[in-house]
PDB file of C-alpha atoms in Angstrom:
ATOM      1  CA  UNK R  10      22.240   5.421   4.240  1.00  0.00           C
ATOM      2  CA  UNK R  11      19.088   7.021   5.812  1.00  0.00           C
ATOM      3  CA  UNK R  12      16.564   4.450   5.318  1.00  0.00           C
ATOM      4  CA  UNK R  13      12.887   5.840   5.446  1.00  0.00           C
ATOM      5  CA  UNK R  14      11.104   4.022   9.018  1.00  0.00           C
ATOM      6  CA  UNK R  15       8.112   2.537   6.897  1.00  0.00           C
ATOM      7  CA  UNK R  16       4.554   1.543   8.480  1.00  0.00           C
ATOM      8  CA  UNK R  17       2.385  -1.262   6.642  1.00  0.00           C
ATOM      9  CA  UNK R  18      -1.764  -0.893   7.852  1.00  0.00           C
ATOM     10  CA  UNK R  19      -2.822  -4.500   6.641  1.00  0.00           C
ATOM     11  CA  UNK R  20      -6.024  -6.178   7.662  1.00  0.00           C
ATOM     12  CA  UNK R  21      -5.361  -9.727   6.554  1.00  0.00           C
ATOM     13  CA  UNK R  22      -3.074 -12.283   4.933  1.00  0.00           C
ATOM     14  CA  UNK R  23      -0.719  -9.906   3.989  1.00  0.00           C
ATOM     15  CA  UNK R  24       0.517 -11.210   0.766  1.00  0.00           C
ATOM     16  CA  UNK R  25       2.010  -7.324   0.077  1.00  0.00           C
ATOM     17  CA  UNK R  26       3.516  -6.591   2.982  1.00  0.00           C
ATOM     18  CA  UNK R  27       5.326  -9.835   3.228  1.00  0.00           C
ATOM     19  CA  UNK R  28       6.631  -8.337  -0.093  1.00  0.00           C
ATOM     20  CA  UNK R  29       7.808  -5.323   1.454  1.00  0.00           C
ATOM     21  CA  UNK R  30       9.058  -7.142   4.207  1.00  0.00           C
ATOM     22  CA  UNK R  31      11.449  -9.196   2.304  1.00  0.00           C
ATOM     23  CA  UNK R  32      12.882  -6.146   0.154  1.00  0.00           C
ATOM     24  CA  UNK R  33      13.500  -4.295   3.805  1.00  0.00           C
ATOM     25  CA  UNK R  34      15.658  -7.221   4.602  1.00  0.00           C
ATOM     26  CA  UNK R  35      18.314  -6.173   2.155  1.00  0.00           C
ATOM     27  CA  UNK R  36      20.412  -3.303   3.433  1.00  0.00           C
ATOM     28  CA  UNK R  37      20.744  -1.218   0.437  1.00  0.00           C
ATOM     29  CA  UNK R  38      16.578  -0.946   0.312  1.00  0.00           C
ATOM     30  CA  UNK R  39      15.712   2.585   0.849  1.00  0.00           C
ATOM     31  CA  UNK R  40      13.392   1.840   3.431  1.00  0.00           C
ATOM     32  CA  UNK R  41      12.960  -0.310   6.947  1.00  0.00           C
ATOM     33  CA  UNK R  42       9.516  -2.054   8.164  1.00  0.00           C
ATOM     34  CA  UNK R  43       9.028  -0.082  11.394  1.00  0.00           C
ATOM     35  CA  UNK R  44       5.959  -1.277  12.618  1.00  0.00           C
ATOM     36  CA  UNK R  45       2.614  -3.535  11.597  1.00  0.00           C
ATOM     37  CA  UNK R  46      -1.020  -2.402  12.156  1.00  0.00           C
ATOM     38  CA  UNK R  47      -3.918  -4.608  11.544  1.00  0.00           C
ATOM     39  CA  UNK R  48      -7.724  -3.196  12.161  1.00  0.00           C
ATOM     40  CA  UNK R  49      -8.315  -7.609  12.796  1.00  0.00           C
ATOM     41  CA  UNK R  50      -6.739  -9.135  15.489  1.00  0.00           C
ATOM     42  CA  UNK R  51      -6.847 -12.331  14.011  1.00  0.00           C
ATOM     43  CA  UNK R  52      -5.388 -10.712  10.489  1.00  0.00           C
ATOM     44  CA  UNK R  53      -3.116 -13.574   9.424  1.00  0.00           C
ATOM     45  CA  UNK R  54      -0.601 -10.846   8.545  1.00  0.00           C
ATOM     46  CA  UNK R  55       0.055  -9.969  12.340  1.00  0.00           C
ATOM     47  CA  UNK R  56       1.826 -13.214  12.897  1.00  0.00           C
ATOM     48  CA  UNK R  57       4.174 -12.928   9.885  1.00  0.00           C
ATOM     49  CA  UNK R  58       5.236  -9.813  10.972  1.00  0.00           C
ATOM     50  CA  UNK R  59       5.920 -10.987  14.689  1.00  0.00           C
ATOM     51  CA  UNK R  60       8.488 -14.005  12.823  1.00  0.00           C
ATOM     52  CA  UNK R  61       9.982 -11.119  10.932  1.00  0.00           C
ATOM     53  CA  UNK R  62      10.604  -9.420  14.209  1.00  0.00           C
ATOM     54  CA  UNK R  63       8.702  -6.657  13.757  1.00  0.00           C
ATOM     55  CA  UNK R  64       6.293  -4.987  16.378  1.00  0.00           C
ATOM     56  CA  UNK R  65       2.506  -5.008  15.770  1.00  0.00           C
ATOM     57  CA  UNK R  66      -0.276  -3.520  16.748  1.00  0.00           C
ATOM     58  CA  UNK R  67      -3.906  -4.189  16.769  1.00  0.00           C
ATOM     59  CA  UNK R  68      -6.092  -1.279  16.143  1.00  0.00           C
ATOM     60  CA  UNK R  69      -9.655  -2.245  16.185  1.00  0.00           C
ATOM     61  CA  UNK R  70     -12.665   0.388  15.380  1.00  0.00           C
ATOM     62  CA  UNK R  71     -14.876  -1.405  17.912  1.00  0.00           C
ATOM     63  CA  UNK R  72     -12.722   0.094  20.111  1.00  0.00           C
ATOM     64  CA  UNK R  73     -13.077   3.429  19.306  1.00  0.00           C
ATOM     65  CA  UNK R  74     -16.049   5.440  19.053  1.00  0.00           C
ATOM     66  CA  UNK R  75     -15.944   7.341  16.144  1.00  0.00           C
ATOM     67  CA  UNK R  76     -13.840   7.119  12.754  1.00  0.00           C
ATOM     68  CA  UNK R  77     -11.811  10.193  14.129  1.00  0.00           C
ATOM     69  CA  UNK R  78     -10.856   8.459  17.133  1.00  0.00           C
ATOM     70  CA  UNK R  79      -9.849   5.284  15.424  1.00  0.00           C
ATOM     71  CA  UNK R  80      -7.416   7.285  13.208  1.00  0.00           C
ATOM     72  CA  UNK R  81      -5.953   9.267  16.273  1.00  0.00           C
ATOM     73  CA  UNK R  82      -5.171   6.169  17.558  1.00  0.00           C
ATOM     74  CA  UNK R  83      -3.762   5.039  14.178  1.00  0.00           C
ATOM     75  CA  UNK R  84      -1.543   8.364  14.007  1.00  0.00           C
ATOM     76  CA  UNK R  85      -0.385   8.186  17.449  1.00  0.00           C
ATOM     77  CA  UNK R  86       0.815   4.640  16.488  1.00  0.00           C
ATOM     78  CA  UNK R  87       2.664   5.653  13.828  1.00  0.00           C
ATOM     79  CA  UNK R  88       4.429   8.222  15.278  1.00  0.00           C
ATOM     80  CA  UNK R  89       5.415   6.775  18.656  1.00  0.00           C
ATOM     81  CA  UNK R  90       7.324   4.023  16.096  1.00  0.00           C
ATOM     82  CA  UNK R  91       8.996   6.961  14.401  1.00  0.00           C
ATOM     83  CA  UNK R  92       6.877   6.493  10.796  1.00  0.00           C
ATOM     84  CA  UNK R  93       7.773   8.168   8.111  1.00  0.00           C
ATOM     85  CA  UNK R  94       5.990   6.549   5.519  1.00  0.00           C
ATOM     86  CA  UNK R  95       3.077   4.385   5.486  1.00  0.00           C
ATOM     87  CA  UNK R  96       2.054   1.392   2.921  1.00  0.00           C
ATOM     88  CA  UNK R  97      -1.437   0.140   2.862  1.00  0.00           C
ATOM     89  CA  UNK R  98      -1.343  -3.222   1.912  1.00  0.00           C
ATOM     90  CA  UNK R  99      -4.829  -5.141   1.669  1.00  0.00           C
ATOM     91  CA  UNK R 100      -6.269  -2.529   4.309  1.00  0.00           C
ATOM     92  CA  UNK R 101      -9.735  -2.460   4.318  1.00  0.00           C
ATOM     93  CA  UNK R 102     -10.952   0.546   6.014  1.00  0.00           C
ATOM     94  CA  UNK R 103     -11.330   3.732   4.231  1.00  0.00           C
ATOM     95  CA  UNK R 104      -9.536   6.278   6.198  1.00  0.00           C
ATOM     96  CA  UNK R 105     -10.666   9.851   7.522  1.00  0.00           C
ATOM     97  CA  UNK R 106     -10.007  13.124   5.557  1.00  0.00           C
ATOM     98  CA  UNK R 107      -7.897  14.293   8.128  1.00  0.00           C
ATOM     99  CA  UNK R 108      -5.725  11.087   8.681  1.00  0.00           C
ATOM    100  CA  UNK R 109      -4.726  11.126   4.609  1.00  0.00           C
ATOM    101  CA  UNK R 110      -4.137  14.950   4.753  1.00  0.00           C
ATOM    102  CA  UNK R 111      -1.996  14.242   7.352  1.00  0.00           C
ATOM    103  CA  UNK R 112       0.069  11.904   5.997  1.00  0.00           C
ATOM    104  CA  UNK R 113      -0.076  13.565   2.383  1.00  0.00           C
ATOM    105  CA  UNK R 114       3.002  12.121   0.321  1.00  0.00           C
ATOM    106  CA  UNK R 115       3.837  10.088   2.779  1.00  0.00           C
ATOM    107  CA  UNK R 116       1.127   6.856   2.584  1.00  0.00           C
ATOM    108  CA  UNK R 117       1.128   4.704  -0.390  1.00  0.00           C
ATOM    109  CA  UNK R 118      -1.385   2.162  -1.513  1.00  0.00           C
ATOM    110  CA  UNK R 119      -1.835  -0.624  -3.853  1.00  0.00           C
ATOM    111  CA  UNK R 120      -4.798  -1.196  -6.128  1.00  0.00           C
ATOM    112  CA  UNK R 121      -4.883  -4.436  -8.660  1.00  0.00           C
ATOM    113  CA  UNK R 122      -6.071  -2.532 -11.345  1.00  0.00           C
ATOM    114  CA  UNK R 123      -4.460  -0.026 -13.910  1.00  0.00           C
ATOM    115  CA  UNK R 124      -5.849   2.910 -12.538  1.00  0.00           C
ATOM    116  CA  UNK R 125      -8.150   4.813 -13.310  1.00  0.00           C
ATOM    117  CA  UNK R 126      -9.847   1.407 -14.984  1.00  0.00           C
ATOM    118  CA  UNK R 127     -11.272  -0.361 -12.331  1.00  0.00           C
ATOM    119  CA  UNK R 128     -11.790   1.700  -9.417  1.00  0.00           C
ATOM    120  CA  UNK R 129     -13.076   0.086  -6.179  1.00  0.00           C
ATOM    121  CA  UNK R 130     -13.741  -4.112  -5.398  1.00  0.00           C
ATOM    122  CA  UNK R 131     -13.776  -6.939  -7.855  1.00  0.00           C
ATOM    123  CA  UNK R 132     -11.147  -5.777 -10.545  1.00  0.00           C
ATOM    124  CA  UNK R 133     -10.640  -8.887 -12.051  1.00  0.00           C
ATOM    125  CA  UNK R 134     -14.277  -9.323 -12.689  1.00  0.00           C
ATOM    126  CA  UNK R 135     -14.773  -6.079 -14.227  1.00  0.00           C
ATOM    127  CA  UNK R 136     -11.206  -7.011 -16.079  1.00  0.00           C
ATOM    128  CA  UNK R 137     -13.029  -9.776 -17.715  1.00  0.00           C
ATOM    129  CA  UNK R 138     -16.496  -8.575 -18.559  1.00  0.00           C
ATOM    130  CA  UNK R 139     -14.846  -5.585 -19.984  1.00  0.00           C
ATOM    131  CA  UNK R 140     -13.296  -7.800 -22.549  1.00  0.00           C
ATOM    132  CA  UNK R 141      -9.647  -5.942 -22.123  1.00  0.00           C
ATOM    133  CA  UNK R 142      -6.293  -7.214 -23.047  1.00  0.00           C
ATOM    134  CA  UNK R 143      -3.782  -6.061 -20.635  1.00  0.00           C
ATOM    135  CA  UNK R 144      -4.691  -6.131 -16.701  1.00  0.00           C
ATOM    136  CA  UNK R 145      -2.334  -4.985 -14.035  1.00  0.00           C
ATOM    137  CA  UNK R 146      -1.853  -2.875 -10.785  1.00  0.00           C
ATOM    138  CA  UNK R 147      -0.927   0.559  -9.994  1.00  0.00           C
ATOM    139  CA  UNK R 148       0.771   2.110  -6.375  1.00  0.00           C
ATOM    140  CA  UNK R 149      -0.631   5.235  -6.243  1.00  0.00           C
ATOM    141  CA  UNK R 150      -0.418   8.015  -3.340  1.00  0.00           C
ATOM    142  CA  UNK R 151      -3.499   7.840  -0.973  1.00  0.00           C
ATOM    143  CA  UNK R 152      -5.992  10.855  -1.637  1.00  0.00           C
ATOM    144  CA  UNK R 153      -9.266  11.507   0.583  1.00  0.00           C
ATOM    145  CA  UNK R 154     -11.002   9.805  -2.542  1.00  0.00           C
ATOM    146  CA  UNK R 155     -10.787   6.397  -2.974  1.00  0.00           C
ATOM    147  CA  UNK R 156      -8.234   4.518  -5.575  1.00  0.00           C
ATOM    148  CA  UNK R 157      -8.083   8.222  -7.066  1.00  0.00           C
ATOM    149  CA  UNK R 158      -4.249   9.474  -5.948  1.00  0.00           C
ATOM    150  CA  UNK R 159      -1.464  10.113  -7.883  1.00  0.00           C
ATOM    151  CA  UNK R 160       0.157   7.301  -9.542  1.00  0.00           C
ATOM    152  CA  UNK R 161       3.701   6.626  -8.514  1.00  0.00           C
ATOM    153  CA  UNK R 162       4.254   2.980 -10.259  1.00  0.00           C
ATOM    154  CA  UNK R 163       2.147   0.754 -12.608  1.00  0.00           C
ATOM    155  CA  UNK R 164       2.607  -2.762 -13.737  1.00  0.00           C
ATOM    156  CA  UNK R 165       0.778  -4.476 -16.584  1.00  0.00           C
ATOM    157  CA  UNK R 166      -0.017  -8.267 -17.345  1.00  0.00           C
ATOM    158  CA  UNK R 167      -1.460  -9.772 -20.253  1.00  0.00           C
ATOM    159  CA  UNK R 168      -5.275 -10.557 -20.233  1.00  0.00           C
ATOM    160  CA  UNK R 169      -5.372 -14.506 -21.441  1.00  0.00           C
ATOM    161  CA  UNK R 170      -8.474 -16.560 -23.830  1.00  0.00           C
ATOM    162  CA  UNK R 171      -8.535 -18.939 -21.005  1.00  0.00           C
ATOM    163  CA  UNK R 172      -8.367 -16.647 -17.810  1.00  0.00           C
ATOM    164  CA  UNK R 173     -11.264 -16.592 -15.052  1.00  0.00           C
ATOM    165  CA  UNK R 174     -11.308 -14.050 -11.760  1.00  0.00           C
ATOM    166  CA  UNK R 175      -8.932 -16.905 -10.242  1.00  0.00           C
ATOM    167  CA  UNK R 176      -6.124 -17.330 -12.740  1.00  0.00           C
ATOM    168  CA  UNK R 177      -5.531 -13.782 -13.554  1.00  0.00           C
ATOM    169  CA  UNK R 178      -5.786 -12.312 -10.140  1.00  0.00           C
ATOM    170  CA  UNK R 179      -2.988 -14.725  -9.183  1.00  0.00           C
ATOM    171  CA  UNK R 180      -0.899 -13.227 -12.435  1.00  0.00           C
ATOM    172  CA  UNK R 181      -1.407  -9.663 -11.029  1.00  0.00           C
ATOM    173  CA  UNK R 182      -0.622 -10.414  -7.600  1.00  0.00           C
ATOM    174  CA  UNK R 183       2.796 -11.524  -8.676  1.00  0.00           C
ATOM    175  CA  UNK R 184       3.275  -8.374 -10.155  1.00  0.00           C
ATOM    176  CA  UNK R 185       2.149  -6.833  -6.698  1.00  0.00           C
ATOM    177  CA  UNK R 186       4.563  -7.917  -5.088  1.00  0.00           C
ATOM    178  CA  UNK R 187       7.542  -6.673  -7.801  1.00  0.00           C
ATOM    179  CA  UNK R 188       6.225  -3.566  -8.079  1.00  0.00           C
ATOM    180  CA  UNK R 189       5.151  -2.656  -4.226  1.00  0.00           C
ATOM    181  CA  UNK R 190       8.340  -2.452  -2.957  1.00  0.00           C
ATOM    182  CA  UNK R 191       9.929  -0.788  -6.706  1.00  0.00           C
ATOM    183  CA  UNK R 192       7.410   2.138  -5.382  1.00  0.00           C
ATOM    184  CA  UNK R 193       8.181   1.954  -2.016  1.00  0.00           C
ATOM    185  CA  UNK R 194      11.992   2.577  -2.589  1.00  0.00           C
ATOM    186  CA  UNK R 195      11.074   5.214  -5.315  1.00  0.00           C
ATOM    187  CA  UNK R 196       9.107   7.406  -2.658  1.00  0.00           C
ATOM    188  CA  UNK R 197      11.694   6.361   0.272  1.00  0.00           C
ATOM    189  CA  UNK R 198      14.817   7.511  -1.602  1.00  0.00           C
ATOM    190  CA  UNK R 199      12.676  10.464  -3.053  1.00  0.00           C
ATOM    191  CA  UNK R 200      13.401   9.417  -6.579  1.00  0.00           C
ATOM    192  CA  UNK R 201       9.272   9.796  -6.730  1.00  0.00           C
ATOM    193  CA  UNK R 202       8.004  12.714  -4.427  1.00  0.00           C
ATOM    194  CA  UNK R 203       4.606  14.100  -4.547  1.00  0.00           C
ATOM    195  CA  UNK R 204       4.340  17.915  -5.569  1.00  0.00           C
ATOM    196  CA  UNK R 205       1.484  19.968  -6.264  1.00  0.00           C
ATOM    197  CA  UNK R 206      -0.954  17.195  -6.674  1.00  0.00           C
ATOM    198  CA  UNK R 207       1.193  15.481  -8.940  1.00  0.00           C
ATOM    199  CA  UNK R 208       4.207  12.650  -8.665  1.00  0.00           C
ATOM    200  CA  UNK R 209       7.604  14.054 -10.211  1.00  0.00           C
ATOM    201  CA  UNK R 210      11.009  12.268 -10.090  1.00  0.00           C
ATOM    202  CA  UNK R 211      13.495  14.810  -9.346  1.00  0.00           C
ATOM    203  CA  UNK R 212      16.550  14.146 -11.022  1.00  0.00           C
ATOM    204  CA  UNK R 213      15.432  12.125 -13.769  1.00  0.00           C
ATOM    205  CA  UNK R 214      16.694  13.490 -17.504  1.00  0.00           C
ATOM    206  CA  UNK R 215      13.391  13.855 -19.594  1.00  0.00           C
ATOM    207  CA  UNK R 216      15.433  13.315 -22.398  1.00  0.00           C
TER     208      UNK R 216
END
């Protein structure tokens, strides 16, 4: 089996890629971890990856001067490690135009909302004071606009009387971690490919 070489950008615990990490481990997952890339070298993360066996690499923007230049370095990265797919996974930089056109249909990211509710920081909050009933996350392809990219795999989880920001974040991160790497072997065995704007699954009967 071809298994995609997969690149996780994380800039802290890592709670996701972990996630990934452990589905990789099984040989009939579509995908293998390749290669780690924090922006923090002290990104918790780093070290998990290093026990996994897995090379790292620290990729700070104070080390660059410009955006662009971070990115090149980010690219260059990637490719020397033979990436063909990237997962953000609690990444906090927002990436350059040209880095995501680059890597078009090829980067993934993870959002703990149901896009498009909740767009941007503090999802759980909004979750709340919105007064909903189901919560969730959503993998989505990375677009040049934020949390905005085409959705490739959603997960929903019920909204309790007694939740706070706490109690149901921890209930969607669960589901983070089931449905990351369900979207990461959809894209990696192209079973969820990204055409004209839009995710397909080629192969699948509409009926």
């Amino acid at each position: 089996m071809d298994r995609k070489r997969t690149s996780i950008l994380i800039s802290g615990r890592g709670s996701n890629m972990a996630a990934l990490i452990a589905a990789a481990a099984e040989p009939v997952f579509p995908a293998e971890i390749a290669l780690v890339i924090s922006n923090d070298p002290e990104a918790n993360g780093l070290k998990m990856a290093v026990q996994n066996g897995i090379p790292t690499r620290v990729i700070a923007q104070k080390d660059y001067s410009s955006r662009e230049e971070h990115d090149a370095a980010i690219d260059a990265a990637l490719r020397e490690h033979g990436s063909e797919l990237v997962c953000l996974a609690g990444y906090m930089r927002r990436l350059t135009a040209g880095f995501v056109e680059k890597w078009s249909g090829r980067m993934l990211n993870i959002h703990p909302a149901l896009l498009p509710a909740f767009k941007g920081l503090d999802t759980h909050a909004a979750a709340l004071a919105a007064g909903v009933r189901i919560h969730g996350c959503t993998v989505h392809f990375v677009t040049a606009e934020v949390d905005a990219g085409p959705i490739i795999a959603q997960a929903a989880v019920p909204v309790l009387a007694e939740d706070d920001d706490a109690r149901l974040a921890a209930r969607v991160l669960k589901a983070e971690h089931r449905l990351y790497p369900l979207a990461l072997s959809l894209v990696a065995s192209s079973r969820a490919v990204l055409r004209d704007g839009k995710v397909v699954h080629p192969g699948r009967n509409p009926g």
